[in-house]
Tab-separated table of C-alpha atoms and ligand atoms in Angstrom:
chain	number	residue	atom	x	y	z
A	1	MET	CA	23.076	-12.628	-10.728
A	2	ASP	CA	21.169	-13.601	-7.551
A	3	VAL	CA	19.624	-10.719	-5.621
A	4	TYR	CA	19.204	-10.904	-1.851
A	5	GLY	CA	18.161	-8.131	0.449
A	6	LEU	CA	16.648	-6.707	3.582
A	7	ILE	CA	13.227	-5.134	4.100
A	8	GLY	CA	12.683	-2.955	7.134
A	9	ASN	CA	12.171	0.653	8.079
A	10	PRO	CA	14.683	2.132	8.622
A	11	VAL	CA	17.472	-0.027	7.121
A	12	GLY	CA	20.070	2.675	6.439
A	13	HIS	CA	22.507	1.549	9.144
A	14	SER	CA	22.120	-2.194	8.607
A	15	LEU	CA	25.271	-4.304	8.856
A	16	SER	CA	23.757	-7.091	6.751
A	17	PRO	CA	24.913	-5.813	3.315
A	18	PRO	CA	28.671	-5.891	4.088
A	19	MET	CA	28.321	-9.170	6.019
A	20	HIS	CA	26.515	-10.985	3.184
A	21	GLU	CA	28.561	-9.449	0.378
A	22	ALA	CA	31.727	-10.660	2.130
A	23	ALA	CA	30.269	-14.172	1.919
A	24	TYR	CA	29.546	-13.819	-1.819
A	25	ASP	CA	33.068	-12.481	-2.468
A	26	THR	CA	34.681	-15.279	-0.479
A	27	LEU	CA	32.780	-18.026	-2.292
A	28	GLY	CA	32.879	-16.317	-5.709
A	29	LEU	CA	29.071	-16.134	-5.936
A	30	ASP	CA	27.502	-13.814	-8.492
A	31	ALA	CA	25.145	-12.169	-6.014
A	32	ARG	CA	24.281	-8.800	-4.482
A	33	TYR	CA	22.581	-7.825	-1.195
A	34	VAL	CA	20.451	-4.662	-1.228
A	35	THR	CA	18.181	-2.850	1.250
A	36	PHE	CA	14.535	-1.862	0.756
A	37	GLU	CA	12.339	0.424	2.896
A	38	PRO	CA	8.704	-0.262	2.035
A	39	ALA	CA	5.985	1.863	3.626
A	40	GLU	CA	4.541	0.354	6.811
A	41	ASP	CA	1.335	-0.763	5.051
A	42	ALA	CA	3.116	-2.161	1.976
A	43	VAL	CA	4.885	-5.230	3.346
A	44	ALA	CA	2.584	-7.783	1.676
A	45	ALA	CA	3.006	-6.050	-1.678
A	46	ALA	CA	6.771	-5.874	-1.124
A	47	VAL	CA	7.041	-9.620	-0.488
A	48	GLU	CA	4.820	-10.461	-3.449
A	49	GLY	CA	6.761	-8.073	-5.671
A	50	ALA	CA	10.110	-9.496	-4.589
A	51	GLY	CA	8.923	-12.975	-5.543
A	52	ALA	CA	7.632	-11.754	-8.896
A	53	LEU	CA	10.960	-10.025	-9.633
A	54	GLY	CA	12.959	-13.168	-8.912
A	55	VAL	CA	14.601	-11.974	-5.693
A	56	ALA	CA	16.284	-15.077	-4.217
A	57	GLY	CA	15.973	-14.268	-0.515
A	58	LEU	CA	15.093	-11.492	1.901
A	59	ASN	CA	15.901	-10.721	5.484
A	60	VAL	CA	13.159	-8.947	7.390
A	61	THR	CA	13.707	-6.509	10.238
A	62	VAL	CA	11.802	-4.050	12.417
A	63	PRO	CA	8.887	-3.290	12.064
A	64	PHE	CA	7.915	-6.098	9.675
A	65	LYS	CA	8.958	-9.399	11.325
A	66	GLN	CA	5.538	-10.094	12.877
A	67	ASP	CA	3.616	-8.886	9.796
A	68	VAL	CA	5.561	-11.241	7.523
A	69	ALA	CA	4.962	-14.206	9.861
A	70	ALA	CA	1.219	-13.588	9.466
A	71	LEU	CA	1.197	-13.426	5.646
A	72	PRO	CA	-0.838	-16.301	4.160
A	73	SER	CA	1.537	-16.419	1.168
A	74	VAL	CA	4.493	-17.380	3.409
A	75	ALA	CA	4.976	-20.982	4.612
A	76	THR	CA	6.454	-20.236	8.029
A	77	ASP	CA	8.420	-23.015	9.759
A	78	ASP	CA	7.213	-24.310	13.129
A	79	LEU	CA	9.726	-22.465	15.298
A	80	ALA	CA	9.224	-19.122	13.521
A	81	SER	CA	5.445	-19.627	13.804
A	82	ALA	CA	5.793	-20.244	17.531
A	83	VAL	CA	7.998	-17.156	17.942
A	84	GLY	CA	5.507	-15.208	15.822
A	85	ALA	CA	8.213	-13.494	13.774
A	86	VAL	CA	10.036	-14.166	10.491
A	87	ASN	CA	13.407	-12.598	9.690
A	88	THR	CA	14.351	-14.690	6.637
A	89	LEU	CA	12.339	-15.379	3.471
A	90	ASP	CA	13.487	-17.953	0.938
A	91	PHE	CA	12.010	-17.692	-2.556
A	92	SER	CA	13.874	-20.659	-4.048
A	93	ASP	CA	10.997	-23.143	-3.732
A	94	ALA	CA	7.566	-23.040	-5.341
A	95	SER	CA	6.190	-21.561	-2.123
A	96	VAL	CA	7.918	-18.795	-0.149
A	97	THR	CA	9.271	-20.144	3.143
A	98	GLY	CA	9.765	-18.101	6.317
A	99	HIS	CA	12.301	-18.724	9.087
A	100	ASN	CA	13.524	-16.990	12.237
A	101	THR	CA	17.321	-17.155	12.252
A	102	ASP	CA	17.589	-14.959	15.378
A	103	VAL	CA	16.747	-18.261	17.091
A	104	GLU	CA	19.718	-20.038	15.493
A	105	GLY	CA	21.889	-16.947	15.958
A	106	ALA	CA	21.576	-17.029	19.734
A	107	VAL	CA	21.910	-20.810	19.995
A	108	ARG	CA	24.998	-20.999	17.772
A	109	ALA	CA	26.666	-18.036	19.515
A	110	LEU	CA	26.190	-19.671	22.929
A	111	ARG	CA	27.438	-23.038	21.707
A	112	GLU	CA	30.264	-21.984	19.410
A	113	GLN	CA	31.660	-18.897	21.151
A	114	GLY	CA	30.452	-19.615	24.690
A	115	GLY	CA	31.111	-23.366	24.693
A	116	ALA	CA	27.693	-23.783	26.313
A	117	SER	CA	26.077	-27.184	26.405
A	118	LEU	CA	22.405	-26.308	26.153
A	119	SER	CA	20.689	-29.684	26.224
A	120	SER	CA	20.415	-29.854	30.000
A	121	ALA	CA	21.226	-26.248	30.878
A	122	THR	CA	19.291	-23.872	33.063
A	123	ALA	CA	19.027	-20.608	31.134
A	124	VAL	CA	17.860	-17.164	32.198
A	125	VAL	CA	16.554	-14.862	29.452
A	126	VAL	CA	16.102	-11.191	30.331
A	127	GLY	CA	13.533	-9.597	28.018
A	128	ALA	CA	10.289	-10.734	26.427
A	129	GLY	CA	10.165	-8.583	23.276
A	130	GLY	CA	11.085	-9.803	19.794
A	131	ALA	CA	14.632	-10.899	20.676
A	132	GLY	CA	13.508	-12.397	23.999
A	133	ARG	CA	10.892	-14.531	22.240
A	134	ALA	CA	13.430	-15.835	19.702
A	135	VAL	CA	16.023	-16.613	22.386
A	136	ALA	CA	13.542	-18.269	24.776
A	137	PHE	CA	12.128	-20.536	22.056
A	138	GLY	CA	15.611	-21.325	20.741
A	139	LEU	CA	16.959	-22.307	24.145
A	140	ALA	CA	13.903	-24.438	24.960
A	141	ASP	CA	14.111	-26.117	21.556
A	142	ALA	CA	17.783	-26.895	22.296
A	143	GLY	CA	16.713	-28.629	25.533
A	144	ALA	CA	17.416	-25.952	28.122
A	145	SER	CA	15.102	-25.195	31.006
A	146	VAL	CA	14.181	-21.520	30.550
A	147	ARG	CA	13.457	-18.722	33.022
A	148	VAL	CA	12.262	-15.460	31.465
A	149	ALA	CA	12.604	-12.236	33.479
A	150	ASN	CA	11.114	-9.034	32.114
A	151	ARG	CA	10.398	-5.479	33.318
A	152	THR	CA	6.730	-6.131	32.479
A	153	ALA	CA	6.352	-9.444	34.310
A	154	SER	CA	3.123	-10.443	32.547
A	155	ARG	CA	4.910	-10.512	29.174
A	156	ALA	CA	7.445	-12.943	30.670
A	157	THR	CA	4.817	-15.266	32.121
A	158	ASP	CA	2.899	-15.196	28.810
A	159	LEU	CA	6.092	-16.036	26.909
A	160	ALA	CA	6.981	-18.873	29.290
A	161	ALA	CA	3.489	-20.329	28.895
A	162	ALA	CA	3.795	-20.112	25.088
A	163	VAL	CA	7.171	-21.881	25.198
A	164	GLU	CA	5.765	-24.724	27.311
A	165	ARG	CA	2.737	-25.000	25.013
A	166	GLU	CA	4.657	-24.964	21.710
A	167	VAL	CA	7.926	-26.808	22.427
A	168	ASP	CA	7.616	-30.520	23.238
A	169	GLY	CA	8.864	-31.309	26.748
A	170	ALA	CA	9.891	-27.708	27.494
A	171	THR	CA	10.130	-26.307	31.003
A	172	ALA	CA	9.741	-22.536	31.242
A	173	THR	CA	8.807	-20.023	33.893
A	174	GLY	CA	8.386	-16.250	33.797
A	175	GLY	CA	8.526	-13.333	36.219
A	176	GLY	CA	9.791	-9.847	36.919
A	177	LEU	CA	13.378	-8.594	37.046
A	178	ASP	CA	13.300	-9.035	40.839
A	179	ALA	CA	13.571	-12.819	40.297
A	180	LEU	CA	17.033	-12.480	38.746
A	181	ASP	CA	19.114	-12.865	41.930
A	182	GLU	CA	17.447	-16.148	42.831
A	183	TRP	CA	17.212	-17.498	39.268
A	184	LEU	CA	20.848	-16.797	38.395
A	185	ALA	CA	22.285	-18.530	41.471
A	186	ASP	CA	22.099	-22.015	39.902
A	187	ALA	CA	21.908	-21.007	36.208
A	188	ASP	CA	24.376	-22.004	33.463
A	189	VAL	CA	23.397	-19.480	30.776
A	190	LEU	CA	22.253	-15.837	30.808
A	191	VAL	CA	21.066	-13.879	27.771
A	192	ASN	CA	20.230	-10.181	27.828
A	193	ALA	CA	17.541	-9.740	25.177
A	194	THR	CA	16.415	-6.301	26.339
A	195	SER	CA	17.561	-3.067	24.743
A	196	VAL	CA	19.135	-1.980	28.055
A	197	GLY	CA	22.809	-1.213	27.429
A	198	MET	CA	22.239	-0.101	23.817
A	199	GLU	CA	24.321	3.072	23.490
A	200	THR	CA	24.207	3.517	27.290
A	201	ASP	CA	26.328	2.199	30.155
A	202	GLU	CA	23.403	0.433	31.855
A	203	THR	CA	22.636	-3.208	32.622
A	204	PRO	CA	19.384	-4.976	33.510
A	205	VAL	CA	21.210	-7.531	35.708
A	206	PRO	CA	22.632	-6.867	39.212
A	207	ALA	CA	26.405	-7.390	39.041
A	208	ASN	CA	26.472	-9.355	42.296
A	209	ALA	CA	24.130	-12.008	40.827
A	210	LEU	CA	26.755	-12.980	38.198
A	211	HIS	CA	29.177	-15.862	38.757
A	212	GLU	CA	31.929	-17.806	37.050
A	213	ARG	CA	29.772	-20.804	36.030
A	214	LEU	CA	27.696	-18.635	33.665
A	215	VAL	CA	27.977	-18.216	29.906
A	216	VAL	CA	26.611	-14.702	29.270
A	217	LEU	CA	25.375	-13.522	25.851
A	218	ASP	CA	24.329	-9.903	25.388
A	219	ALA	CA	22.122	-9.427	22.300
A	220	VAL	CA	23.047	-5.731	22.369
A	221	TYR	CA	25.977	-5.118	19.985
A	222	ALA	CA	26.426	-1.319	20.211
A	223	PRO	CA	28.656	-1.064	22.111
A	224	LEU	CA	30.240	-4.499	21.716
A	225	GLU	CA	31.482	-4.457	25.290
A	226	THR	CA	28.374	-3.655	27.308
A	227	ARG	CA	28.293	-3.032	31.035
A	228	LEU	CA	26.689	-6.461	31.479
A	229	LEU	CA	29.597	-8.168	29.681
A	230	ARG	CA	32.156	-6.158	31.711
A	231	ASP	CA	30.414	-7.171	34.950
A	232	ALA	CA	30.210	-10.793	33.771
A	233	ALA	CA	33.912	-10.904	32.869
A	234	ALA	CA	34.769	-9.418	36.276
A	235	ALA	CA	32.757	-12.217	37.915
A	236	GLY	CA	34.754	-14.803	35.956
A	237	ALA	CA	31.911	-15.733	33.564
A	238	THR	CA	32.386	-16.612	29.891
A	239	THR	CA	31.167	-13.701	27.742
A	240	VAL	CA	29.733	-13.627	24.210
A	241	ASP	CA	29.002	-10.267	22.557
A	242	GLY	CA	25.951	-9.464	20.437
A	243	ALA	CA	27.892	-9.391	17.165
A	244	TRP	CA	28.236	-13.188	17.422
A	245	MET	CA	24.445	-13.535	17.506
A	246	LEU	CA	24.145	-11.135	14.580
A	247	LEU	CA	26.792	-13.076	12.664
A	248	HIS	CA	25.178	-16.463	13.215
A	249	GLN	CA	21.669	-15.243	12.289
A	250	GLY	CA	23.190	-14.000	9.025
A	251	ALA	CA	25.105	-17.236	8.484
A	252	ALA	CA	21.939	-19.272	9.067
A	253	ALA	CA	20.033	-17.119	6.548
A	254	PHE	CA	22.852	-17.588	4.012
A	255	GLU	CA	22.639	-21.362	4.519
A	256	HIS	CA	18.836	-21.403	4.053
A	257	TRP	CA	19.251	-19.481	0.787
A	258	THR	CA	22.262	-21.187	-0.775
A	259	GLY	CA	22.400	-24.638	0.841
A	260	GLU	CA	26.144	-24.008	1.357
A	261	ASP	CA	28.078	-23.609	4.612
A	262	ALA	CA	28.470	-19.907	5.332
A	263	PRO	CA	32.061	-18.549	5.327
A	264	VAL	CA	31.661	-17.295	8.882
A	265	ASP	CA	35.217	-16.005	9.327
A	266	ALA	CA	34.916	-13.646	6.356
A	267	MET	CA	31.429	-12.569	7.428
A	268	ASN	CA	32.686	-11.956	10.969
A	269	ASP	CA	35.624	-9.846	9.738
A	270	ALA	CA	33.282	-7.707	7.618
A	271	LEU	CA	30.821	-7.278	10.454
A	272	ARG	CA	33.417	-6.362	13.054
A	273	SER	CA	35.209	-3.938	10.762
A	274	HIS	CA	31.933	-2.013	10.453
A	275	LEU	CA	31.134	-2.270	14.165
A	276	ASP	CA	34.585	-1.100	15.192
A	277	ALA	CA	34.500	1.796	12.720
B	301	NAP	P1	11.642	-5.032	21.723
B	301	NAP	O1	10.770	-6.036	21.060
B	301	NAP	O2	11.271	-3.587	21.671
B	301	NAP	O3	11.784	-5.485	23.274
B	301	NAP	C1	12.477	-4.665	24.185
B	301	NAP	C2	12.715	-5.425	25.483
B	301	NAP	O4	13.559	-4.627	26.328
B	301	NAP	C3	11.439	-5.712	26.279
B	301	NAP	O5	11.600	-6.920	26.981
B	301	NAP	C4	11.412	-4.511	27.243
B	301	NAP	O6	10.677	-4.762	28.433
B	301	NAP	C5	12.874	-4.389	27.564
B	301	NAP	N1	13.240	-3.056	28.038
B	301	NAP	C6	13.264	-1.898	27.308
B	301	NAP	N2	13.666	-0.882	28.090
B	301	NAP	C7	13.882	-1.391	29.327
B	301	NAP	C8	14.310	-0.830	30.570
B	301	NAP	N3	14.622	0.478	30.671
B	301	NAP	N4	14.465	-1.652	31.631
B	301	NAP	C9	14.192	-2.977	31.528
B	301	NAP	N5	13.774	-3.568	30.385
B	301	NAP	C10	13.618	-2.775	29.296
B	301	NAP	O7	13.123	-5.094	21.152
B	301	NAP	P2	13.869	-6.384	20.527
B	301	NAP	O8	13.628	-6.406	19.074
B	301	NAP	O9	13.518	-7.555	21.348
B	301	NAP	O10	15.404	-5.998	20.725
B	301	NAP	C11	16.009	-6.014	22.021
B	301	NAP	C12	17.518	-5.808	21.858
B	301	NAP	O11	18.086	-6.939	21.206
B	301	NAP	C13	17.899	-4.584	20.998
B	301	NAP	O12	19.007	-3.951	21.594
B	301	NAP	C14	18.286	-5.199	19.678
B	301	NAP	O13	19.244	-4.433	18.962
B	301	NAP	C15	18.892	-6.523	20.126
B	301	NAP	N6	18.877	-7.570	19.098
B	301	NAP	C16	20.072	-8.105	18.741
B	301	NAP	C17	20.107	-9.113	17.808
B	301	NAP	C18	21.429	-9.697	17.434
B	301	NAP	O14	21.495	-10.422	16.443
B	301	NAP	N7	22.498	-9.448	18.206
B	301	NAP	C19	18.931	-9.585	17.216
B	301	NAP	C20	17.710	-9.005	17.610
B	301	NAP	C21	17.697	-7.987	18.554
B	301	NAP	P3	9.101	-4.463	28.505
B	301	NAP	O15	8.415	-5.682	27.893
B	301	NAP	O16	8.820	-4.302	29.955
B	301	NAP	O17	8.836	-3.217	27.695
């Protein structure tokens, strides 16, 4: 049996176990997905121990994504290195490889559910924390011109500079939330990568800045229908909820681990049945 899992703290409410186990059931794989909560100072030992025990793959979540990216024992891919965070470890090769599938999660959700063409898009990312970094690098890597708006403007300008430095040919700019009205007027894509709207009926984006030419992804998935997505739908925009990003990051991890196409419909059903519950 292949063992996969998640390390983080806490991991009790993670939706990854049912999502991944639905994939194993659908494809008839002899595999299990389990959660681990190492102490905050034990992440290096946890990764080394997982490798020694023959664990096939691990997802990594808060607060360990940055710590794992910095481990010398992990060969982190270029995009995950640039983001500075790893959420997927693959133990199948001689060396442990690290990836950031939040990047692919956002890009695939925008393309597949939003119908967005990213290669020449103008994209606005709200937020410059962990999710904001992954989304900004992913969009720039896909060819979009990126504008990062954040409550703490200096984090946005730092992120934009890092994107331009690390991604060949990228165009990125950063600023405060007060830039949103102007930046959204001619934008094609908007992603909320802040925690605003999580379990509250708040939005970081003024409703009157939204328009029908936008594809809007909200990384927040609790609730699924955030105030931002309600405002965006009312403005005639195409909306993509945060569960699609969560699904596609999981599907991308599954593909890194198994080399097989992920059964996304089954994974999506499992995910949404837990989110709706
Ligand atoms: P994080 O690293 O803590 O970053 C939080 C971000 O939210 C920062 O940009 C912060 O701005 C901003 N923010 C927080 N409170 C704010 C407020 N009241 N007004 C304006 N901005 C505010 O968190 P994260 O890991 O990036 O996660 C952000 C959200 O994305 C969470 O809701 C998380 O669940 C979600 N997420 C979803 C997925 C998915 O697959 N759907 C994946 C990853 C994360 P400052 O820099 O000014 O503090």
